[in-house]
Coordinates of C-alpha atoms and ligand atoms in Angstrom, one line a residue:
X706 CA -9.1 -12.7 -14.9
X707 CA -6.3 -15.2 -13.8
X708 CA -3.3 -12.9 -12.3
X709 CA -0.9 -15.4 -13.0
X710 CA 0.5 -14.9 -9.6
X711 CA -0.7 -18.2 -7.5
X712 CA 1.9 -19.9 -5.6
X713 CA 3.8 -16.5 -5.1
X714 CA 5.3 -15.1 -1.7
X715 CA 4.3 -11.9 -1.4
X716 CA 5.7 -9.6 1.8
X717 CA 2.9 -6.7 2.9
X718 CA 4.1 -4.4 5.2
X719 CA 1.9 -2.2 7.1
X720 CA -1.3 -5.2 6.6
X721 CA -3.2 -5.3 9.5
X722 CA -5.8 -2.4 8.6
X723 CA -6.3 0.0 5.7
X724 CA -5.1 0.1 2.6
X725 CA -2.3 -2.8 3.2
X726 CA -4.6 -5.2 4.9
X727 CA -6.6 -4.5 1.0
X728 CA -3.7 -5.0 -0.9
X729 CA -2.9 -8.5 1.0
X730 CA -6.8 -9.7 0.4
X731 CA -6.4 -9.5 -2.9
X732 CA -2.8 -11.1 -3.4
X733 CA -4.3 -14.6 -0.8
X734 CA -7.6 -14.0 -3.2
X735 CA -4.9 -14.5 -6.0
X736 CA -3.6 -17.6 -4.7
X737 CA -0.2 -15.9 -3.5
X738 CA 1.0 -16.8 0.3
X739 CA 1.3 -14.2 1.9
X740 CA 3.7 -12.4 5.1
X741 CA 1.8 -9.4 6.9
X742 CA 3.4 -7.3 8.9
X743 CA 2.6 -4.7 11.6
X744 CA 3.2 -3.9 15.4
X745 CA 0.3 -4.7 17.2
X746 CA -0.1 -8.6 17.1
X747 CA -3.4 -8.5 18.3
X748 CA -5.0 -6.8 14.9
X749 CA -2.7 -8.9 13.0
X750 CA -4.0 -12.2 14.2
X751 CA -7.1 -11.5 13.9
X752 CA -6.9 -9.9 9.9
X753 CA -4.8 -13.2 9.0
X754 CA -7.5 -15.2 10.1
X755 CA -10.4 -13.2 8.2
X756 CA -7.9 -13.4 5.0
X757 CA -7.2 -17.5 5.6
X758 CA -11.4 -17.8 6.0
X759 CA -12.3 -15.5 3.0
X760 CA -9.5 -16.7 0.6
X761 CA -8.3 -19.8 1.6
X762 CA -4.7 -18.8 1.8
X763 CA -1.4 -19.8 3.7
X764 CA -1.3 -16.6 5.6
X765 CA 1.6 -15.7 8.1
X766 CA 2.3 -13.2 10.5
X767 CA 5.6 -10.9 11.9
X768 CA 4.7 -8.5 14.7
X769 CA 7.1 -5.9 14.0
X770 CA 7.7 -2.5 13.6
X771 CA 9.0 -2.2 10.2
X772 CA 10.6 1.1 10.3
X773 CA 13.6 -0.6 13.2
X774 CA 16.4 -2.8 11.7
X775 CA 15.1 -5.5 14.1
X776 CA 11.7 -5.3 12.5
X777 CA 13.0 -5.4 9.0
X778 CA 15.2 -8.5 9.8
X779 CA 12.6 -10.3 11.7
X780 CA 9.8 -9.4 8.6
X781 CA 12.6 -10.6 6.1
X782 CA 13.6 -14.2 8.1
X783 CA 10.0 -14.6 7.7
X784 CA 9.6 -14.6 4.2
X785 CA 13.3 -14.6 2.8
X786 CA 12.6 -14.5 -1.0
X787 CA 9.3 -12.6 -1.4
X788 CA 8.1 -12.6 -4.9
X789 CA 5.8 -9.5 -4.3
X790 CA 6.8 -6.6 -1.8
X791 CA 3.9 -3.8 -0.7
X792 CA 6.1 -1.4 1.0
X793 CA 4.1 0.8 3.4
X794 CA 4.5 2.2 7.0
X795 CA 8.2 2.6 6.2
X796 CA 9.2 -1.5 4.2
X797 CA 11.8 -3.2 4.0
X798 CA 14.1 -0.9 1.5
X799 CA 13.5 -2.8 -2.1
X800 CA 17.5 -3.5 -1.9
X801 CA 16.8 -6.8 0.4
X802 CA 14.2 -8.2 -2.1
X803 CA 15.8 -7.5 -5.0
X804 CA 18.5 -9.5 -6.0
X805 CA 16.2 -12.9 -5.5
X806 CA 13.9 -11.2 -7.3
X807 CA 16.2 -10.6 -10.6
X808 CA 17.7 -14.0 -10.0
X809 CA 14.3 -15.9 -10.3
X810 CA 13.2 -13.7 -13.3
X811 CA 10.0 -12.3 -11.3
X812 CA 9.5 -9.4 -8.6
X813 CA 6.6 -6.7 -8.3
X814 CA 7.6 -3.9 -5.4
X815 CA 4.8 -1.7 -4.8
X816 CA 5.3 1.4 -2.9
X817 CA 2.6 3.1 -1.2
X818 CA 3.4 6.2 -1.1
X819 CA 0.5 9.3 -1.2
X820 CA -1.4 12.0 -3.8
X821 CA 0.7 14.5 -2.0
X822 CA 3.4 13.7 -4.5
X823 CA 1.4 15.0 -7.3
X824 CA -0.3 18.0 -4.9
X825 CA 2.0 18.3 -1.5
X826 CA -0.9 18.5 1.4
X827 CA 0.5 21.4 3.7
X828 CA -0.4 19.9 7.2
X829 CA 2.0 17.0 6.4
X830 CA 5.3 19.2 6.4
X831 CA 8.1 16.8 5.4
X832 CA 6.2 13.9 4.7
X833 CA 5.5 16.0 1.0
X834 CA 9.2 15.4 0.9
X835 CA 10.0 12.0 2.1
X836 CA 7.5 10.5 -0.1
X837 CA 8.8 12.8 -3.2
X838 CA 12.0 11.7 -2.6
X839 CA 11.1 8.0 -2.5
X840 CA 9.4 8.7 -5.8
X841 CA 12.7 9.9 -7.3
X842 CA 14.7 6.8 -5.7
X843 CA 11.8 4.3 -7.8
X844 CA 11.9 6.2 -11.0
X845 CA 16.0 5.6 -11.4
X846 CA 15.7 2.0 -10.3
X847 CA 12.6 0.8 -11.6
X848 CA 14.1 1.4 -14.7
X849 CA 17.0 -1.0 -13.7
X850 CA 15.3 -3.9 -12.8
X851 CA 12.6 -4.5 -15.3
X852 CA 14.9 -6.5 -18.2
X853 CA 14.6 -9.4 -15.6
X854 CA 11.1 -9.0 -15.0
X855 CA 11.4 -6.8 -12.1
X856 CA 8.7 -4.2 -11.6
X857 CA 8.6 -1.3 -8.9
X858 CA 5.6 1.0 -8.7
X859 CA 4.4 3.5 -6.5
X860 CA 0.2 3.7 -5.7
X861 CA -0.7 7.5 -4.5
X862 CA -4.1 6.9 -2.5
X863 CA -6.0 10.1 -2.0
X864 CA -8.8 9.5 0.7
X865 CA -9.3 6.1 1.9
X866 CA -11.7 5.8 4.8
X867 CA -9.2 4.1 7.1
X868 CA -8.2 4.4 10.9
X869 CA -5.6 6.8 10.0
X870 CA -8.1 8.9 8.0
X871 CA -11.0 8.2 11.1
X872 CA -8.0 9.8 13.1
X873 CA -7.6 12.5 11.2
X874 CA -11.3 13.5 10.8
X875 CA -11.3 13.8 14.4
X876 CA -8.9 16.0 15.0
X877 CA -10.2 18.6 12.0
X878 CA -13.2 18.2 13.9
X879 CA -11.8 19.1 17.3
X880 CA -10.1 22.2 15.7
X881 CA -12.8 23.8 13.6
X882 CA -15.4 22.3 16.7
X883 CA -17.8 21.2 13.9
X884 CA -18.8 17.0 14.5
X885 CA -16.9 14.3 13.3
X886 CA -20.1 13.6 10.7
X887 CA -19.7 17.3 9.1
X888 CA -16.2 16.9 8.7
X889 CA -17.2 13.9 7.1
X890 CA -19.4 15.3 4.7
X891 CA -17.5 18.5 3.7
X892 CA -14.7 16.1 2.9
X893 CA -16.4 13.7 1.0
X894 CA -18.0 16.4 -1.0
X895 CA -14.8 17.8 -2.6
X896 CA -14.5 14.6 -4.3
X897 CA -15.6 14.1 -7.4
X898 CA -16.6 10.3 -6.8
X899 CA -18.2 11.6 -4.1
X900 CA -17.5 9.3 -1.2
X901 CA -14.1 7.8 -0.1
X902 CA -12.3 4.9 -1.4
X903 CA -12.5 1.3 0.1
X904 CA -9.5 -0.7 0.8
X905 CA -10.8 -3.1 -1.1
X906 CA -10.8 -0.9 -4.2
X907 CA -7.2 -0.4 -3.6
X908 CA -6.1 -3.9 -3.4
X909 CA -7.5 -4.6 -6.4
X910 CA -4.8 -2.0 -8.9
X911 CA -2.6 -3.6 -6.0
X912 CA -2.8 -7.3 -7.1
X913 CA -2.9 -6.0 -11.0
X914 CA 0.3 -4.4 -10.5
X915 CA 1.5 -7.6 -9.1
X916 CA 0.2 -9.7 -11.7
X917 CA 2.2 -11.7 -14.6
X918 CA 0.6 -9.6 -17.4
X919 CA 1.8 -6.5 -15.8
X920 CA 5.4 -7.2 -16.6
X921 CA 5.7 -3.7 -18.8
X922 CA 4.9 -1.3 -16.2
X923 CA 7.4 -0.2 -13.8
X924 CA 8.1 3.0 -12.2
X925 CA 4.8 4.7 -12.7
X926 CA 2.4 6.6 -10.1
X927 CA -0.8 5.2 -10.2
X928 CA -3.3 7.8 -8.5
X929 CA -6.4 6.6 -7.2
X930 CA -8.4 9.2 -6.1
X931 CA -12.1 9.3 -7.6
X932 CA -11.0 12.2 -9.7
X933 CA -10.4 14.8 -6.3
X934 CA -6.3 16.0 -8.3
X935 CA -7.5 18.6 -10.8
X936 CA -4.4 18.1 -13.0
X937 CA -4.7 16.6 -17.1
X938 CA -1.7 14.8 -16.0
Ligands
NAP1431 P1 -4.0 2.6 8.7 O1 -5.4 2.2 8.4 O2 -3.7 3.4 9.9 O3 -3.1 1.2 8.7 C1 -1.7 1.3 8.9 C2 -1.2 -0.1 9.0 O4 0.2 0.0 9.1 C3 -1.7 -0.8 10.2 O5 -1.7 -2.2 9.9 C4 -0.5 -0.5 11.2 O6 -0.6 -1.5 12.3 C5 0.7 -0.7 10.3 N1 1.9 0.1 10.7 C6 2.0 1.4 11.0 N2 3.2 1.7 11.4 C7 3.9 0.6 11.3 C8 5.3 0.3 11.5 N3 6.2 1.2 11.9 N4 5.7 -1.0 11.3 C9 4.8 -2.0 10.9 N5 3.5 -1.7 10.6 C10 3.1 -0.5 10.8 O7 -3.4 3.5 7.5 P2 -3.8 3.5 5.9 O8 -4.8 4.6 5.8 O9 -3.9 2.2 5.4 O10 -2.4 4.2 5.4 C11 -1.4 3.4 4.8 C12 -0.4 4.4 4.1 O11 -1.1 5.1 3.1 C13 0.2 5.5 5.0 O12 1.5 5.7 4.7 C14 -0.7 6.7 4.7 O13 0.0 7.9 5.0 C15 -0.9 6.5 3.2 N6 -2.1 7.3 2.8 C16 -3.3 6.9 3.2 C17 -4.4 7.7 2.8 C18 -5.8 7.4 3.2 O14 -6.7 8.1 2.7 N7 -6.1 6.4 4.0 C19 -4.2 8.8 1.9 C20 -2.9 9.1 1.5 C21 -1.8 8.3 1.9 P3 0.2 -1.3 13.7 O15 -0.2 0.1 14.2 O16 -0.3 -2.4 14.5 O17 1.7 -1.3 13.4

């Protein structure tokens, strides 16, 4: 299916691994030119040239930290007007992107935020919070924006085998002194899907939440978990 989203800037924050580096595959694979951003320019050299050879995309880079004003200045000078913002590790707060958004009649923000908005995880304290009360923020504007063709969204990934969950599998390891294969197991069996999810899976929902014929959804949460929140709703 065409997108409808070639020739559009799109801003990924957070891109150079994981679950951002999926989401800005799939917007290049989409035609869209795209900004990644991330601290450590090393990785982020070498993802934009996997993205440019797999794709074929115009594919810049901004080694920054995202969460600094600096950061956020530098990633914006970059790409001034984005057309498509995936705010993660912190982003730029939607307010910079959104007025040349609603001006040109076309914006997609997507948040990604966590599952531990629908089911707060208890080792991650105040991040339960932070994320919930980002979700509140999105729900009030989303609603806002979207006469002019301005969506925002938030994707709540539940187990994505990334660095950040390699990291973590490690140190559950260490603390119940089990290997970092058991760990592995036990948590992949309490999914229903039964495995993790891939990056690429995410960046997929990612680039359809982005698209042109996804113009009448805007401030949802979009779980992706293979089935592991119990909840009808
Ligand atoms: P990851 O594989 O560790 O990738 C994180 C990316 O963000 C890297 O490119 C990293 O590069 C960049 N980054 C981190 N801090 C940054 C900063 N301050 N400024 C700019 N870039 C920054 O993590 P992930 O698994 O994709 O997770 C992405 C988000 O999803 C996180 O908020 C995480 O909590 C959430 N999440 C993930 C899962 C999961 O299963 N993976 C589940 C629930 C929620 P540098 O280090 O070079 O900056």
């Amino acid at each position: 299916m065409d997108l409808g989203i070639r020739g559009k800037t799109a801003l990924v924050c957070g891109a150079s691994k994981g679950l951002g580096r999926g989401c800005a595959t799939a917007l290049a694979r989409e035609g869209c030119r795209v900004t990644l951003i991330a601290r450590q320019r090393e990785a982020l050299e070498k993802t934009a040239g996997e993205i440019r050879a797999a794709t074929g995309a115009t594919v810049a880079i901004v080694a920054a930290d995202i969460t600094s004003e600096e950061g956020r200045a530098a990633a914006l000078a970059a790409c001034p007007n984005p057309d498509i913002l995936v705010s993660n590790a912190g982003g730029p707060p939607p307010k910079a992107t959104l007025d040349g958004m609603i001006s040109r009649r076309f914006g997609r923000i997507v948040n990604i935020t966590s599952s531990a908005v629908k089911a707060p995880i208890a080792e991650l304290a105040l991040s339960n919070g932070a994320r919930t009360g980002l979700t509140g923020f999105v729900a009030g504007l989303a609603r806002q924006t979207v006469a002019y063709n301005v969506t925002i969204n938030n994707m709540l990934p539940g187990r994505f085998w990334t660095d950040r969950l390699r990291s973590n599998t490690d140190f559950i390891a260490k603390e119940k002194g089990k290997t970092v294969e058991e760990v592995k197991r036990e948590l992949e069996k309490a999914i229903p899907a039964g495995r993790f999810g891939t990056p690429e899976e995410f960046g997929e929902l990612c680039a359809y939440l982005c698209s042109a014929q996804a113009s009448y959804i805007t401030g949802q949460n979009f779980l992706i978990d293979g089935g592991i929140y119990p909840g009808t709703f």
